[in-house]
XYZ file of C-alpha atoms in Angstrom:
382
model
C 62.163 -31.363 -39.063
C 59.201 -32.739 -41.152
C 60.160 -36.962 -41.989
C 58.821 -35.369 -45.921
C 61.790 -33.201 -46.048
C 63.966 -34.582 -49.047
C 67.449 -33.810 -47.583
C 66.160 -35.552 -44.094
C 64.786 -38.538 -46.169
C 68.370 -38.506 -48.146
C 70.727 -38.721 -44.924
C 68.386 -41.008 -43.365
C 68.831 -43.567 -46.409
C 72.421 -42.815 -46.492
C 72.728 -43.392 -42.549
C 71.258 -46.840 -43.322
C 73.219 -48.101 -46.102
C 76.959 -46.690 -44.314
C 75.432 -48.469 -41.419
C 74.728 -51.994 -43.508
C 78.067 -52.046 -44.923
C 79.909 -51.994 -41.510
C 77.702 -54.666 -40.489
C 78.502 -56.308 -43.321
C 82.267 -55.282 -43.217
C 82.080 -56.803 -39.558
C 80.371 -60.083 -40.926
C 76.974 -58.865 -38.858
C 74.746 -60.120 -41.857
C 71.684 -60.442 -40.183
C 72.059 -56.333 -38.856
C 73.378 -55.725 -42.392
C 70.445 -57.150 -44.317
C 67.626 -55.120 -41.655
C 69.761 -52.031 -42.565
C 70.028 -52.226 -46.442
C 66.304 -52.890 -46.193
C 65.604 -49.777 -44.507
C 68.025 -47.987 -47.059
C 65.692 -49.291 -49.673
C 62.115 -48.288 -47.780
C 63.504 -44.717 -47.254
C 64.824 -44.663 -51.131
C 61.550 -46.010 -52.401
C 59.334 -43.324 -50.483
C 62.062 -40.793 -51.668
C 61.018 -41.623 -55.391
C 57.075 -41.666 -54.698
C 57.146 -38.446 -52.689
C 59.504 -36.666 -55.350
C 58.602 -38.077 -58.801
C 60.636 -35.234 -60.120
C 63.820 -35.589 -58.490
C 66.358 -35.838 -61.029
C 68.731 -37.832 -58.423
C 65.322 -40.661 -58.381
C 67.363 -42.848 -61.494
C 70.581 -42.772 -59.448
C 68.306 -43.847 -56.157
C 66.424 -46.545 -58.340
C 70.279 -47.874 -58.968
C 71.153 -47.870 -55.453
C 68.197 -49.893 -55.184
C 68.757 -52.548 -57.068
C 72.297 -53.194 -55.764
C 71.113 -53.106 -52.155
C 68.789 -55.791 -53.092
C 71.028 -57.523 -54.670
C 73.454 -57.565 -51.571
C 70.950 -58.588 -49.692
C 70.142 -61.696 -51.956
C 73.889 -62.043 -51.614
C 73.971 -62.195 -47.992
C 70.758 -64.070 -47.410
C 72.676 -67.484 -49.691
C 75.383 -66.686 -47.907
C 73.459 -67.248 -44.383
C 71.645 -70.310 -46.021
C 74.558 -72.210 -47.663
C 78.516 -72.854 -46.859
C 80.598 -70.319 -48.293
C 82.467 -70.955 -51.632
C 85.903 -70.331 -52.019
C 86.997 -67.344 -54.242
C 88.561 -69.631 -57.010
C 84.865 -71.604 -57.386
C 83.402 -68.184 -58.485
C 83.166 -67.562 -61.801
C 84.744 -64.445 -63.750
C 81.917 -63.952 -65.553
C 79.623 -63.136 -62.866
C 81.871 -60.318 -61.614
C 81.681 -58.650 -65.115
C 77.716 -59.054 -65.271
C 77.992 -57.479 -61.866
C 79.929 -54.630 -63.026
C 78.050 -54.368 -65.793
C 74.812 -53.974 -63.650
C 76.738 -50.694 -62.199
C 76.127 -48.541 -65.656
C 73.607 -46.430 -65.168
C 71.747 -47.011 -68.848
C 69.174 -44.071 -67.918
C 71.504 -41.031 -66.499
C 69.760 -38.364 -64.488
C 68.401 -35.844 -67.227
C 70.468 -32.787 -65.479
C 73.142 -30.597 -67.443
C 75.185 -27.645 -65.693
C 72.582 -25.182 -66.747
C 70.615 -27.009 -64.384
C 72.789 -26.091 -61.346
C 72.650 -23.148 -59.271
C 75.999 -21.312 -58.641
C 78.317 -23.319 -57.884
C 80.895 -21.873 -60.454
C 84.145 -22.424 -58.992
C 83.070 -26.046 -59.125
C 82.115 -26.586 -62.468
C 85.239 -24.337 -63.779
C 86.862 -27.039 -62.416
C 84.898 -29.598 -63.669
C 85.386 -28.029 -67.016
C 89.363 -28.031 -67.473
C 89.614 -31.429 -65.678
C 87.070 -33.619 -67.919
C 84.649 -31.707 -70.500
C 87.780 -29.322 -72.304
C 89.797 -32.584 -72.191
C 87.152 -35.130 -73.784
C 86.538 -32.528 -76.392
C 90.258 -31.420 -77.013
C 92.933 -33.895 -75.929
C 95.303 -32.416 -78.154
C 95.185 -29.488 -75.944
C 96.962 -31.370 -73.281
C 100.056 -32.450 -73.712
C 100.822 -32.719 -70.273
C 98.460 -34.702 -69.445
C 95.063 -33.866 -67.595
C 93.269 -34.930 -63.850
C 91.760 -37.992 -64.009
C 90.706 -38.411 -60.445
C 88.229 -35.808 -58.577
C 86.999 -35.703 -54.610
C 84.426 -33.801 -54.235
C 83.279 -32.983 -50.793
C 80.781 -31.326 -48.524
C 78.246 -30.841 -46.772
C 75.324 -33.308 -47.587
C 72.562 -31.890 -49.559
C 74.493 -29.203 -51.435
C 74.804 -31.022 -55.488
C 77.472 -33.613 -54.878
C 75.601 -36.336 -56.858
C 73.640 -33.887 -58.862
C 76.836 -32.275 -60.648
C 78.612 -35.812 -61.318
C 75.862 -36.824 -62.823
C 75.495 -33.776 -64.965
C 79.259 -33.842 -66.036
C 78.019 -37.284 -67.732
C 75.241 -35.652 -69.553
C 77.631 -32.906 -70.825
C 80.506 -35.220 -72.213
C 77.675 -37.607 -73.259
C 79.877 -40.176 -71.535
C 78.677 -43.690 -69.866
C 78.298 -43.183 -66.101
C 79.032 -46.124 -63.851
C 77.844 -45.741 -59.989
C 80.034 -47.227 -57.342
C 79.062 -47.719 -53.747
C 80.340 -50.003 -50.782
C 76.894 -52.518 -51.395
C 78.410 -52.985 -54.814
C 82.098 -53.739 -53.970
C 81.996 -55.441 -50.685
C 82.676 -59.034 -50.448
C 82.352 -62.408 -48.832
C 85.090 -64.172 -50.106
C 88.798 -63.238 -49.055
C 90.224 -61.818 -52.540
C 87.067 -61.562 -54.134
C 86.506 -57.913 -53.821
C 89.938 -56.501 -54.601
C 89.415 -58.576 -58.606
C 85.837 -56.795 -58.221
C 87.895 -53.154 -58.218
C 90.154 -54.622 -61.016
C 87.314 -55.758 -62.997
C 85.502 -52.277 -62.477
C 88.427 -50.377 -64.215
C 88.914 -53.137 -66.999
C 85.363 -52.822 -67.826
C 85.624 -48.602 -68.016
C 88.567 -48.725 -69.447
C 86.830 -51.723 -72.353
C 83.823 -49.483 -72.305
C 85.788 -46.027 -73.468
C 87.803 -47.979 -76.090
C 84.217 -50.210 -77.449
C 81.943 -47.039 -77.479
C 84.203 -44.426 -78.463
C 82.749 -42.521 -75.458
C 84.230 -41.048 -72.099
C 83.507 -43.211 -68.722
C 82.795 -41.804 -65.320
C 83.248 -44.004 -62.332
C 81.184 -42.192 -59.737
C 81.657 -43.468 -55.908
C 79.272 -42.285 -53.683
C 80.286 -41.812 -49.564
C 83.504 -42.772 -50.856
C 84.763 -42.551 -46.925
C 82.769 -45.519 -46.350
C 84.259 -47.497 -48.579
C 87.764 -46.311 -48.707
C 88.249 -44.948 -45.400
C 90.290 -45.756 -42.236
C 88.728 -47.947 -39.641
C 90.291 -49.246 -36.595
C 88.657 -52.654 -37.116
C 90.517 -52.939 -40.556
C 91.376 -56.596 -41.723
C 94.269 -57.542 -44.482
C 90.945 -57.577 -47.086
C 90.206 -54.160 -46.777
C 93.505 -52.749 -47.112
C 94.408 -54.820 -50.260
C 91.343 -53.347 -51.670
C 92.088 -50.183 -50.864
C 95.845 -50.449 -51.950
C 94.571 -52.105 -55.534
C 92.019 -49.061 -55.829
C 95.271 -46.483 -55.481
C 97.187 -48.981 -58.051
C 94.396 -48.785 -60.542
C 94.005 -44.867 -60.117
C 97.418 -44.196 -60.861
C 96.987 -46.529 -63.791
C 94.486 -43.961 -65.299
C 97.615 -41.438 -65.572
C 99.520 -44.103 -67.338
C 101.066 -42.617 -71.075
C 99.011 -45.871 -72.596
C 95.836 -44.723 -71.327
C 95.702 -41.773 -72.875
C 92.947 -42.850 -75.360
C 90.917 -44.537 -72.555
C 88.775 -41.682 -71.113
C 88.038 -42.910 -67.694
C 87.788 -40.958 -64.985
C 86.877 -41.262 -61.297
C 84.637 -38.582 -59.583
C 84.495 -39.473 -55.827
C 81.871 -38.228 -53.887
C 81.843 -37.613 -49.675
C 80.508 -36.087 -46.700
C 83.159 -36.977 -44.717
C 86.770 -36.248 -46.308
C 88.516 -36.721 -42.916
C 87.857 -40.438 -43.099
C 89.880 -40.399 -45.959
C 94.146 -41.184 -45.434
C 96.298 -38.857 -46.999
C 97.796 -41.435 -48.980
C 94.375 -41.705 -51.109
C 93.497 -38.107 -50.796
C 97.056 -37.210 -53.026
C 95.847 -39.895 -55.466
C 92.935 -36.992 -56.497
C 94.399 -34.149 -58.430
C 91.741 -32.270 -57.990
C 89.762 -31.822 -54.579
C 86.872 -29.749 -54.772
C 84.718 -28.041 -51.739
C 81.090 -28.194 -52.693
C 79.990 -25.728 -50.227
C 76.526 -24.470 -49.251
C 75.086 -22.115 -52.139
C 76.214 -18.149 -51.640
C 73.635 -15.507 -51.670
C 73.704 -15.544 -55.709
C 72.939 -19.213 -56.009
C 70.512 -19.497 -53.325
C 68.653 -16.283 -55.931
C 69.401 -18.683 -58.338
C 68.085 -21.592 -56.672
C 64.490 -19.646 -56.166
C 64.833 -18.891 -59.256
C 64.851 -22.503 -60.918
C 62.557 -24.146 -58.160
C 59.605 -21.375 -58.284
C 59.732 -21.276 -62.270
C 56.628 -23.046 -62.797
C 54.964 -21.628 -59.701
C 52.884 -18.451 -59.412
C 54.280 -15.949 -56.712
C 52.300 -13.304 -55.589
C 53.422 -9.774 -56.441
C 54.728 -9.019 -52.449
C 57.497 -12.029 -53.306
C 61.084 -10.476 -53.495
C 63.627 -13.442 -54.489
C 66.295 -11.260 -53.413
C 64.819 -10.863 -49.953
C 63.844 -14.638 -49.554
C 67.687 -15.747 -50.321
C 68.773 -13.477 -47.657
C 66.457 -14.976 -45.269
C 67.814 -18.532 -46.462
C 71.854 -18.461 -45.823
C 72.994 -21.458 -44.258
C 70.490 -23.776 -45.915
C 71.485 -26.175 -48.556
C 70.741 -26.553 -52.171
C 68.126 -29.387 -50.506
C 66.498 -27.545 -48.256
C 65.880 -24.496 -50.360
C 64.021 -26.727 -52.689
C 61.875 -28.451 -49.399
C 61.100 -24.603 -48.352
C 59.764 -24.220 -51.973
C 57.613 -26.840 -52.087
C 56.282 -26.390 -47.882
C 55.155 -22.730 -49.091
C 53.428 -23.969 -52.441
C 51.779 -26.918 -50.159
C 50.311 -24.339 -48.025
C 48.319 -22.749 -50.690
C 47.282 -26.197 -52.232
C 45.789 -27.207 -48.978
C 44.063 -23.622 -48.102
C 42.764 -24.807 -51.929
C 41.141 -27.857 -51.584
C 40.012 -27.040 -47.795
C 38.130 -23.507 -49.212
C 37.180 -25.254 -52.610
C 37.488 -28.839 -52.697
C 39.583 -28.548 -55.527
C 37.783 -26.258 -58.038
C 39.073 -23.587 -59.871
C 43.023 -22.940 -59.300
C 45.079 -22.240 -55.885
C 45.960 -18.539 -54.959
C 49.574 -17.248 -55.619
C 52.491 -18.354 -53.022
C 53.173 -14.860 -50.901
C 55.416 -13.787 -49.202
C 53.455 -14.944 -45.714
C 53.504 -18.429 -47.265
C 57.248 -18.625 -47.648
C 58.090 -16.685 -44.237
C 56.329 -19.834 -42.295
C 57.733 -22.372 -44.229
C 60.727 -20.956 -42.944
C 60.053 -21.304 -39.411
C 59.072 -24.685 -39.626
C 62.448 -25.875 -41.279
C 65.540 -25.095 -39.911
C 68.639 -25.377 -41.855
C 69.919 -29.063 -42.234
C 73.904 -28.255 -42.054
C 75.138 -26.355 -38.527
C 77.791 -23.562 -38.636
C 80.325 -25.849 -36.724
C 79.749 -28.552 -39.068
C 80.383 -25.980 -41.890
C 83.401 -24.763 -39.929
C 85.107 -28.710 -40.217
C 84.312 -28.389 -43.817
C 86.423 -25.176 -44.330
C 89.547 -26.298 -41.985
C 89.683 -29.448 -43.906
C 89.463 -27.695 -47.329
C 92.336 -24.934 -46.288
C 94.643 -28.076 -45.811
C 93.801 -30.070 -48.854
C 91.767 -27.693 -51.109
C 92.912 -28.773 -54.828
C 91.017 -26.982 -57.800
């Protein structure tokens, strides 16, 4: 597969930063500061070879906390090691402030493909909610997995729920939580809901706590020490908080994001009343997909959307997009090779799009998709 293909570039990035935090986890700081570096080289060539991305404010976020870990870890290597009283509560809430993301991703649902079952739910759980509490006497979800296959909208669709609610969005990953100090990081989760919940109440406006590869943050490892599970066990103690009768006027929810839900216990997975399969896009939404991602492009007349998103089953939402943009590439190059760049390029054909295909094979495999669907017939909650 091409190293420009987004999805690649994505999982690559992600591989790094999972990897830095159980280096980290494992007190392998040296390994843990090489990795989050390479997590922010692959990120940073993400946003130069997609300026258009919609996800690139998200990865620009994830930047800046990887660096920051890394400044962490780099005065950790240089000096002794504080105790957790000498640190200062105020630092944790400028940290936690640092998490809002101040410029969200400028994506709405109309700007996702299929995916209807998912934003149905989506719908009753936050947006009909936010807009109608009064509606709900009972009570609504406050806590939503999402999982599936990489490359198929996780991020995307969190981050337009955000846009449609007009609520704050606050981005969670392991770089951001993980700690040093024994005790430090479990006050860190504490803090996080505090602030959401301070947020709601101060802005009058819904908060989304969105945790990314929640699996490698949350999940079970067989190297786990007290630390981790007291941070785990005060995340499930502040997520059943959210359900508390008091909170009803604090609009915080928690969208959790993952590739891997079997890395999850079951004790965590039942604290998410609503656990959502985002699968890879049906023949409708991969039409759909075309659709949106040739809109500004001219086809020629021997193009047949219809055809090309029967061609494409078993890509993701990701690789649709790459396939796109290899078949417009190939006329931009015939372009400037036949007329140094004068004039404008032919139309994409048909021809154009057929040997994109062969030259990118889907990024998911059938028995990876197969895991996906067991592990959704067991715990599937919409």
């Amino acid at each position: 597969m091409s190293s420009n293909s987004l999805p690649y570039l994505e999982n690559i990035a992600r591989h790094y930063a999972v990897q830095a935090v159980m280096n980290d986890r494992e007190g392998n700081y040296g390994e843990a500061v090489k990795n989050y570096k390479n997590a922010i080289e692959i990120l940073t060539k993400i946003i130069q070879l997609y300026p258009e991305n919609p996800l690139n404010t998200i990865y620009k976020e994830w930047i800046k906390q990887y660096q920051k870990r890394i400044r962490d870890l780099e005065h950790f290597r240089a000096s002794p090691l504080p105790s957790a009283g000498s640190v200062r509560e105020e630092s944790y809430d400028d940290e936690i402030e640092a998490l809002i993301v101040r410029e969200k991703p400028k994506v709405r649902f109309s700007d996702v493909a299929g995916l209807d079952e998912v934003k149905r739910a989506l719908y009753e759980s936050i947006i009909y909610p936010t807009k109608r509490p009064d509606l709900f006497p009972l009570g609504w979800p406050r806590a939503i997995l999402l999982y599936g296959p990489p490359g198929c909208g996780k991020t995307y669709i969190a981050a337009a729920v955000a846009n449609e609610i007009d609520g704050v969005f606050i981005h969670v990953d392991a770089a951001s939580i993980m700690s040093k100090w024994l005790g430090e990081s479990e006050r860190k989760v504490a803090l996080l809901f505090s602030k959401a919940r301070e947020v709601s109440l101060r802005d009058s406006k819904p908060v989304i706590i969105f945790i990314d590869e929640v699996d490698s943050l949350f999940g079970t490892f067989s190297s786990e020490i007290g630390g981790e599970v007291r941070v785990r066990t005060q995340f499930l103690k502040e997520m059943d908080g959210l359900q508390d009768k008091g909170n009803e006027q604090k609009l915080v929810y928690v969208i959790a994001a993952t590739n891997k839900p079997w890395k999850l216990d079951e004790a965590f997975i039942r604290r998410f009343q609503k656990r959502i399969y985002v699968p890879l896009p049906d023949r409708e939404s991969r039409r759909q997909l075309l659709k949106l991602y040739t809109s500004s492009l001219k086809l020629s007349s021997d193009v047949n959307l219809d055809e090309l998103a029967d061609s494409l089953d078993g890509y993701t939402a990701s690789d649709i997009r790459d396939i796109v943009m290899s078949a417009h590439l190939r006329t931009v190059r015939e372009f400037f090779a036949k007329n140094g760049g004068s004039g404008d390029p032919r139309p994409i054909t048909k021809e154009d799009f057929v040997e994109a295909i062969k030259e990118r094979r889907p990024s998911v495999n059938r028995e990876l998709v197969k895991v996906y669907e067991t592990w959704d017939s067991k715990f599937k909650a919409v």
